[in-house]
Amino acid sequence: AIEVGASSPAMRRFTQRVRTWFGIDASHANAMALDAAGAVRAVSSLFSINTGALPATERLLATAEERLVAHQLDQDRQTDQLQTANADLEAQVRTDPLTGVYSRRALEQTLAVRLEAARATGRTVSVLFIDANKFKQVNDTHGHLAGDALLKHIATLLKTNTREESVVGRYGGDEFVIVLPNCDADDARLVGDRILDAIQTSPCPAGNGWPMLQPSVSIGLATAPPSDECDASELLDRADASMYDAKSVAGRIDRAA
């Protein structure tokens, strides 16, 4: 007969794991073990099968413990896979798939957070709104692959010519935005000048079916000091409007009034 002793080492391990993983107390765990032993006898009797000597208590409990461990490991594996999938999905939502910079949604959310933090600490946030000049002409003349290559080239130059705490994002089509925390209008203009110089002196390499391309951009600038209660959308609109003013003169940075 199977003796299920509550004081045996295997039974103590069994009840502890069942309580930790499933919230089942020791008395119910003991009852489960007794039920299992009874089920073995009942099945053997029902089919008139000589199952031989029934397993010792320690072996029965060890088998149950092994299965519980396997179940928990499987649950942990599924949890890890789900967390990895969620992280991958979040990264896809936050990143523009073509250029690798922030997506528009992530950019707007980040700007809203930076504005709130800046007001709380008495600091200034500036935004550069950047548009690739004559981008449609590049697409029409050399094809969309050439246009994609040009956008990726511009995005790389934007990232390499801004500070680590700055946020570079693709706003849509041929438009990019740079969020500059703790940066007033004068400092933001210096960043814009550095970007203009880098773009004007760094042509996009030729590709399979198109020649070397010379990028050109127009930049609008808008600033929100701590006293400015504008939200992210309004600040972006200001920078966008000043960018269109800048388009009248190539290589110009225009500041929103």
mmCIF file of C-alpha atoms in Angstrom:
data_model
loop_
_atom_site.group_PDB
_atom_site.id
_atom_site.type_symbol
_atom_site.label_atom_id
_atom_site.label_comp_id
_atom_site.label_asym_id
_atom_site.label_seq_id
_atom_site.Cartn_x
_atom_site.Cartn_y
_atom_site.Cartn_z
ATOM 1 C CA ALA A 1 0.000 0.000 0.000
ATOM 2 C CA ILE A 2 1.060 3.564 -0.529
ATOM 3 C CA GLU A 3 1.607 5.533 2.630
ATOM 4 C CA VAL A 4 1.483 9.264 2.045
ATOM 5 C CA GLY A 5 3.272 10.742 5.023
ATOM 6 C CA ALA A 6 2.950 14.475 5.547
ATOM 7 C CA SER A 7 6.275 14.505 7.361
ATOM 8 C CA SER A 8 8.329 12.870 4.629
ATOM 9 C CA PRO A 9 10.864 15.091 2.801
ATOM 10 C CA ALA A 10 9.285 14.484 -0.587
ATOM 11 C CA MET A 11 5.802 15.307 0.722
ATOM 12 C CA ARG A 12 7.060 18.502 2.314
ATOM 13 C CA ARG A 13 8.636 19.582 -0.971
ATOM 14 C CA PHE A 14 5.443 18.660 -2.816
ATOM 15 C CA THR A 15 3.161 20.649 -0.510
ATOM 16 C CA GLN A 16 5.515 23.634 -0.510
ATOM 17 C CA ARG A 17 5.615 23.831 -4.317
ATOM 18 C CA VAL A 18 1.864 23.372 -4.655
ATOM 19 C CA ARG A 19 1.279 26.149 -2.130
ATOM 20 C CA THR A 20 3.797 28.497 -3.809
ATOM 21 C CA TRP A 21 2.674 27.957 -7.392
ATOM 22 C CA PHE A 22 -1.038 27.278 -7.054
ATOM 23 C CA GLY A 23 -2.048 28.598 -3.611
ATOM 24 C CA ILE A 24 -3.157 25.137 -2.417
ATOM 25 C CA ASP A 25 -2.682 24.522 1.320
ATOM 26 C CA ALA A 26 -0.988 21.459 2.831
ATOM 27 C CA SER A 27 -4.209 19.625 3.765
ATOM 28 C CA HIS A 28 -5.521 19.842 0.203
ATOM 29 C CA ALA A 29 -2.122 18.776 -1.155
ATOM 30 C CA ASN A 30 -2.180 15.699 1.087
ATOM 31 C CA ALA A 31 -5.696 14.911 -0.113
ATOM 32 C CA MET A 32 -4.515 15.197 -3.726
ATOM 33 C CA ALA A 33 -1.738 12.676 -3.056
ATOM 34 C CA LEU A 34 -4.189 10.263 -1.373
ATOM 35 C CA ASP A 35 -6.604 10.614 -4.286
ATOM 36 C CA ALA A 36 -3.814 9.832 -6.715
ATOM 37 C CA ALA A 37 -2.874 6.710 -4.756
ATOM 38 C CA GLY A 38 -6.495 5.627 -4.681
ATOM 39 C CA ALA A 39 -6.855 6.199 -8.414
ATOM 40 C CA VAL A 40 -3.932 3.888 -9.105
ATOM 41 C CA ARG A 41 -5.601 1.104 -7.091
ATOM 42 C CA ALA A 42 -8.992 1.697 -8.730
ATOM 43 C CA VAL A 43 -7.659 1.584 -12.280
ATOM 44 C CA SER A 44 -5.650 -1.541 -11.546
ATOM 45 C CA SER A 45 -8.693 -3.279 -10.073
ATOM 46 C CA LEU A 46 -11.064 -2.124 -12.824
ATOM 47 C CA PHE A 47 -9.038 -3.659 -15.637
ATOM 48 C CA SER A 48 -7.753 -6.613 -13.609
ATOM 49 C CA ILE A 49 -4.248 -5.660 -14.531
ATOM 50 C CA ASN A 50 -1.386 -6.702 -12.385
ATOM 51 C CA THR A 51 0.587 -3.480 -12.194
ATOM 52 C CA GLY A 52 3.170 -5.043 -9.948
ATOM 53 C CA ALA A 53 4.321 -3.406 -6.793
ATOM 54 C CA LEU A 54 2.946 0.091 -6.443
ATOM 55 C CA PRO A 55 5.600 2.790 -6.435
ATOM 56 C CA ALA A 56 7.020 3.804 -3.117
ATOM 57 C CA THR A 57 5.745 7.011 -1.566
ATOM 58 C CA GLU A 58 8.992 8.874 -2.155
ATOM 59 C CA ARG A 59 9.010 7.890 -5.831
ATOM 60 C CA LEU A 60 5.373 8.862 -6.354
ATOM 61 C CA LEU A 61 5.869 12.241 -4.755
ATOM 62 C CA ALA A 62 9.113 12.783 -6.647
ATOM 63 C CA THR A 63 7.259 12.143 -9.916
ATOM 64 C CA ALA A 64 4.544 14.626 -8.950
ATOM 65 C CA GLU A 65 7.175 17.178 -7.982
ATOM 66 C CA GLU A 66 8.997 16.666 -11.280
ATOM 67 C CA ARG A 67 5.811 17.279 -13.229
ATOM 68 C CA LEU A 68 5.068 20.427 -11.226
ATOM 69 C CA VAL A 69 8.565 21.745 -11.929
ATOM 70 C CA ALA A 70 8.170 20.971 -15.637
ATOM 71 C CA HIS A 71 4.822 22.771 -15.676
ATOM 72 C CA GLN A 72 6.290 25.834 -13.971
ATOM 73 C CA LEU A 73 9.257 25.916 -16.357
ATOM 74 C CA ASP A 74 6.867 25.749 -19.302
ATOM 75 C CA GLN A 75 4.829 28.623 -17.841
ATOM 76 C CA ASP A 76 8.011 30.663 -17.350
ATOM 77 C CA ARG A 77 9.059 29.970 -20.939
ATOM 78 C CA GLN A 78 5.697 31.103 -22.280
ATOM 79 C CA THR A 79 5.859 34.242 -20.126
ATOM 80 C CA ASP A 80 9.341 35.057 -21.455
ATOM 81 C CA GLN A 81 8.167 34.564 -25.040
ATOM 82 C CA LEU A 82 5.174 36.843 -24.456
ATOM 83 C CA GLN A 83 7.339 39.538 -22.884
ATOM 84 C CA THR A 84 9.784 39.343 -25.792
ATOM 85 C CA ALA A 85 6.964 39.600 -28.324
ATOM 86 C CA ASN A 86 5.492 42.606 -26.506
ATOM 87 C CA ALA A 87 8.901 44.306 -26.403
ATOM 88 C CA ASP A 88 9.373 43.696 -30.138
ATOM 89 C CA LEU A 89 5.916 45.097 -30.872
ATOM 90 C CA GLU A 90 6.572 48.182 -28.757
ATOM 91 C CA ALA A 91 9.868 48.774 -30.566
ATOM 92 C CA GLN A 92 8.087 48.501 -33.922
ATOM 93 C CA VAL A 93 5.475 51.046 -32.832
ATOM 94 C CA ARG A 94 8.120 53.471 -31.553
ATOM 95 C CA THR A 95 10.454 53.227 -34.537
ATOM 96 C CA ASP A 96 10.066 54.386 -38.120
ATOM 97 C CA PRO A 97 10.749 51.216 -40.156
ATOM 98 C CA LEU A 98 12.575 52.990 -43.007
ATOM 99 C CA THR A 99 14.938 55.336 -41.193
ATOM 100 C CA GLY A 100 15.243 53.802 -37.718
ATOM 101 C CA VAL A 101 14.421 57.078 -35.939
ATOM 102 C CA TYR A 102 11.353 57.656 -33.743
ATOM 103 C CA SER A 103 7.937 57.227 -35.319
ATOM 104 C CA ARG A 104 5.524 60.177 -35.350
ATOM 105 C CA ARG A 105 3.482 58.712 -32.511
ATOM 106 C CA ALA A 106 6.526 58.099 -30.310
ATOM 107 C CA LEU A 107 7.884 61.546 -31.169
ATOM 108 C CA GLU A 108 4.690 63.340 -30.150
ATOM 109 C CA GLN A 109 4.434 61.357 -26.915
ATOM 110 C CA THR A 110 8.064 62.071 -26.042
ATOM 111 C CA LEU A 111 7.699 65.780 -26.771
ATOM 112 C CA ALA A 112 4.654 65.981 -24.495
ATOM 113 C CA VAL A 113 6.629 64.375 -21.662
ATOM 114 C CA ARG A 114 9.638 66.647 -22.220
ATOM 115 C CA LEU A 115 7.447 69.754 -22.175
ATOM 116 C CA GLU A 116 5.855 68.713 -18.904
ATOM 117 C CA ALA A 117 9.228 67.966 -17.341
ATOM 118 C CA ALA A 118 10.684 71.258 -18.604
ATOM 119 C CA ARG A 119 7.886 73.308 -17.013
ATOM 120 C CA ALA A 120 8.341 71.473 -13.718
ATOM 121 C CA THR A 121 12.078 72.265 -13.677
ATOM 122 C CA GLY A 122 11.976 75.752 -15.228
ATOM 123 C CA ARG A 123 13.734 74.751 -18.435
ATOM 124 C CA THR A 124 13.215 75.390 -22.146
ATOM 125 C CA VAL A 125 12.423 72.960 -24.956
ATOM 126 C CA SER A 126 13.091 73.715 -28.613
ATOM 127 C CA VAL A 127 11.948 71.916 -31.746
ATOM 128 C CA LEU A 128 13.500 71.812 -35.223
ATOM 129 C CA PHE A 129 11.119 70.939 -38.062
ATOM 130 C CA ILE A 130 13.084 69.715 -41.091
ATOM 131 C CA ASP A 131 11.811 69.184 -44.626
ATOM 132 C CA ALA A 132 13.770 67.628 -47.504
ATOM 133 C CA ASN A 133 13.693 70.053 -50.434
ATOM 134 C CA LYS A 134 12.638 68.772 -53.876
ATOM 135 C CA PHE A 135 12.105 65.271 -52.543
ATOM 136 C CA LYS A 136 9.280 64.563 -54.977
ATOM 137 C CA GLN A 137 11.628 65.436 -57.826
ATOM 138 C CA VAL A 138 14.095 62.803 -56.605
ATOM 139 C CA ASN A 139 11.338 60.181 -56.527
ATOM 140 C CA ASP A 140 10.014 61.139 -59.946
ATOM 141 C CA THR A 141 13.450 61.238 -61.576
ATOM 142 C CA HIS A 142 15.311 58.356 -59.921
ATOM 143 C CA GLY A 143 12.583 56.211 -58.349
ATOM 144 C CA HIS A 144 11.350 55.494 -54.849
ATOM 145 C CA LEU A 145 14.384 53.429 -53.888
ATOM 146 C CA ALA A 146 16.531 56.497 -54.449
ATOM 147 C CA GLY A 147 14.090 58.541 -52.370
ATOM 148 C CA ASP A 148 14.256 55.982 -49.563
ATOM 149 C CA ALA A 149 18.055 56.041 -49.653
ATOM 150 C CA LEU A 150 18.019 59.841 -49.417
ATOM 151 C CA LEU A 151 15.668 59.810 -46.407
ATOM 152 C CA LYS A 152 17.829 57.251 -44.598
ATOM 153 C CA HIS A 153 20.915 59.331 -45.364
ATOM 154 C CA ILE A 154 19.313 62.486 -43.951
ATOM 155 C CA ALA A 155 18.115 60.632 -40.842
ATOM 156 C CA THR A 156 21.644 59.375 -40.187
ATOM 157 C CA LEU A 157 23.052 62.896 -40.474
ATOM 158 C CA LEU A 158 20.414 64.216 -38.071
ATOM 159 C CA LYS A 159 21.263 61.589 -35.464
ATOM 160 C CA THR A 160 25.013 62.057 -35.724
ATOM 161 C CA ASN A 161 24.801 65.845 -35.426
ATOM 162 C CA THR A 162 22.609 66.087 -32.322
ATOM 163 C CA ARG A 163 23.224 65.394 -28.654
ATOM 164 C CA GLU A 164 22.423 62.029 -27.100
ATOM 165 C CA GLU A 165 19.479 63.461 -25.133
ATOM 166 C CA SER A 166 17.939 64.925 -28.284
ATOM 167 C CA VAL A 167 15.111 63.014 -29.964
ATOM 168 C CA VAL A 168 15.070 62.579 -33.741
ATOM 169 C CA GLY A 169 11.854 61.400 -35.384
ATOM 170 C CA ARG A 170 10.269 61.103 -38.798
ATOM 171 C CA TYR A 171 7.109 63.191 -38.789
ATOM 172 C CA GLY A 172 5.840 61.925 -42.116
ATOM 173 C CA GLY A 173 6.939 61.621 -45.746
ATOM 174 C CA ASP A 174 10.020 63.789 -46.165
ATOM 175 C CA GLU A 175 9.654 65.631 -42.836
ATOM 176 C CA PHE A 176 11.705 65.120 -39.691
ATOM 177 C CA VAL A 177 11.537 66.655 -36.221
ATOM 178 C CA ILE A 178 14.235 67.046 -33.605
ATOM 179 C CA VAL A 179 13.268 67.658 -29.973
ATOM 180 C CA LEU A 180 15.964 69.565 -28.093
ATOM 181 C CA PRO A 181 15.502 69.441 -24.290
ATOM 182 C CA ASN A 182 17.046 72.211 -22.172
ATOM 183 C CA CYS A 183 17.855 74.183 -25.303
ATOM 184 C CA ASP A 184 16.902 77.818 -25.938
ATOM 185 C CA ALA A 185 16.406 79.440 -29.343
ATOM 186 C CA ASP A 186 20.048 80.511 -29.751
ATOM 187 C CA ASP A 187 21.405 77.055 -28.956
ATOM 188 C CA ALA A 188 18.771 75.440 -31.176
ATOM 189 C CA ARG A 189 19.837 77.665 -34.060
ATOM 190 C CA LEU A 190 23.434 76.498 -33.590
ATOM 191 C CA VAL A 191 22.226 72.900 -33.829
ATOM 192 C CA GLY A 192 20.297 73.787 -36.981
ATOM 193 C CA ASP A 193 23.362 75.442 -38.516
ATOM 194 C CA ARG A 194 25.437 72.345 -37.784
ATOM 195 C CA ILE A 195 22.813 70.149 -39.422
ATOM 196 C CA LEU A 196 22.620 72.375 -42.511
ATOM 197 C CA ASP A 197 26.394 72.292 -42.889
ATOM 198 C CA ALA A 198 26.512 68.501 -42.485
ATOM 199 C CA ILE A 199 23.764 67.939 -45.053
ATOM 200 C CA GLN A 200 25.204 70.379 -47.583
ATOM 201 C CA THR A 201 28.642 68.772 -47.386
ATOM 202 C CA SER A 202 27.538 65.114 -47.244
ATOM 203 C CA PRO A 203 26.013 63.867 -50.514
ATOM 204 C CA CYS A 204 24.015 60.656 -50.509
ATOM 205 C CA PRO A 205 26.048 57.869 -52.163
ATOM 206 C CA ALA A 206 24.985 56.542 -55.549
ATOM 207 C CA GLY A 207 23.002 53.330 -55.619
ATOM 208 C CA ASN A 208 21.842 50.671 -58.029
ATOM 209 C CA GLY A 209 20.024 52.799 -60.591
ATOM 210 C CA TRP A 210 20.603 56.321 -59.318
ATOM 211 C CA PRO A 211 23.545 58.731 -59.125
ATOM 212 C CA MET A 212 25.026 60.446 -56.105
ATOM 213 C CA LEU A 213 22.343 62.751 -54.658
ATOM 214 C CA GLN A 214 22.884 66.115 -53.018
ATOM 215 C CA PRO A 215 20.378 66.558 -50.170
ATOM 216 C CA SER A 216 18.930 69.942 -49.258
ATOM 217 C CA VAL A 217 16.627 70.802 -46.350
ATOM 218 C CA SER A 218 14.642 73.689 -44.911
ATOM 219 C CA ILE A 219 14.448 74.047 -41.133
ATOM 220 C CA GLY A 220 11.862 75.705 -38.931
ATOM 221 C CA LEU A 221 12.531 76.454 -35.260
ATOM 222 C CA ALA A 222 10.107 76.881 -32.363
ATOM 223 C CA THR A 223 10.858 77.276 -28.660
ATOM 224 C CA ALA A 224 8.779 76.806 -25.513
ATOM 225 C CA PRO A 225 10.143 78.547 -22.412
ATOM 226 C CA PRO A 226 8.789 77.449 -18.999
ATOM 227 C CA SER A 227 6.136 80.191 -19.055
ATOM 228 C CA ASP A 228 4.727 78.930 -22.386
ATOM 229 C CA GLU A 229 1.676 76.720 -21.825
ATOM 230 C CA CYS A 230 1.593 75.304 -25.356
ATOM 231 C CA ASP A 231 1.161 71.571 -25.839
ATOM 232 C CA ALA A 232 3.191 69.314 -28.125
ATOM 233 C CA SER A 233 0.839 69.755 -31.080
ATOM 234 C CA GLU A 234 0.948 73.544 -30.910
ATOM 235 C CA LEU A 235 4.721 73.678 -30.653
ATOM 236 C CA LEU A 236 5.048 71.390 -33.663
ATOM 237 C CA ASP A 237 2.621 73.557 -35.621
ATOM 238 C CA ARG A 238 4.732 76.632 -34.882
ATOM 239 C CA ALA A 239 7.906 74.911 -36.038
ATOM 240 C CA ASP A 240 6.126 73.592 -39.139
ATOM 241 C CA ALA A 241 4.892 77.078 -40.072
ATOM 242 C CA SER A 242 8.373 78.560 -39.678
ATOM 243 C CA MET A 243 9.812 75.766 -41.819
ATOM 244 C CA TYR A 244 7.554 76.795 -44.718
ATOM 245 C CA ASP A 245 8.787 80.373 -44.299
ATOM 246 C CA ALA A 246 12.356 79.058 -44.497
ATOM 247 C CA LYS A 247 11.664 77.347 -47.837
ATOM 248 C CA SER A 248 11.715 80.730 -49.583
ATOM 249 C CA VAL A 249 15.486 80.823 -49.051
ATOM 250 C CA ALA A 250 17.544 77.649 -49.492
ATOM 251 C CA GLY A 251 19.740 76.721 -46.544
ATOM 252 C CA ARG A 252 17.861 78.979 -44.128
ATOM 253 C CA ILE A 253 16.642 78.398 -40.595
ATOM 254 C CA ASP A 254 13.494 80.324 -39.761
ATOM 255 C CA ARG A 255 12.335 80.890 -36.210
ATOM 256 C CA ALA A 256 8.664 81.007 -35.258
ATOM 257 C CA ALA A 257 7.567 84.359 -33.911
#
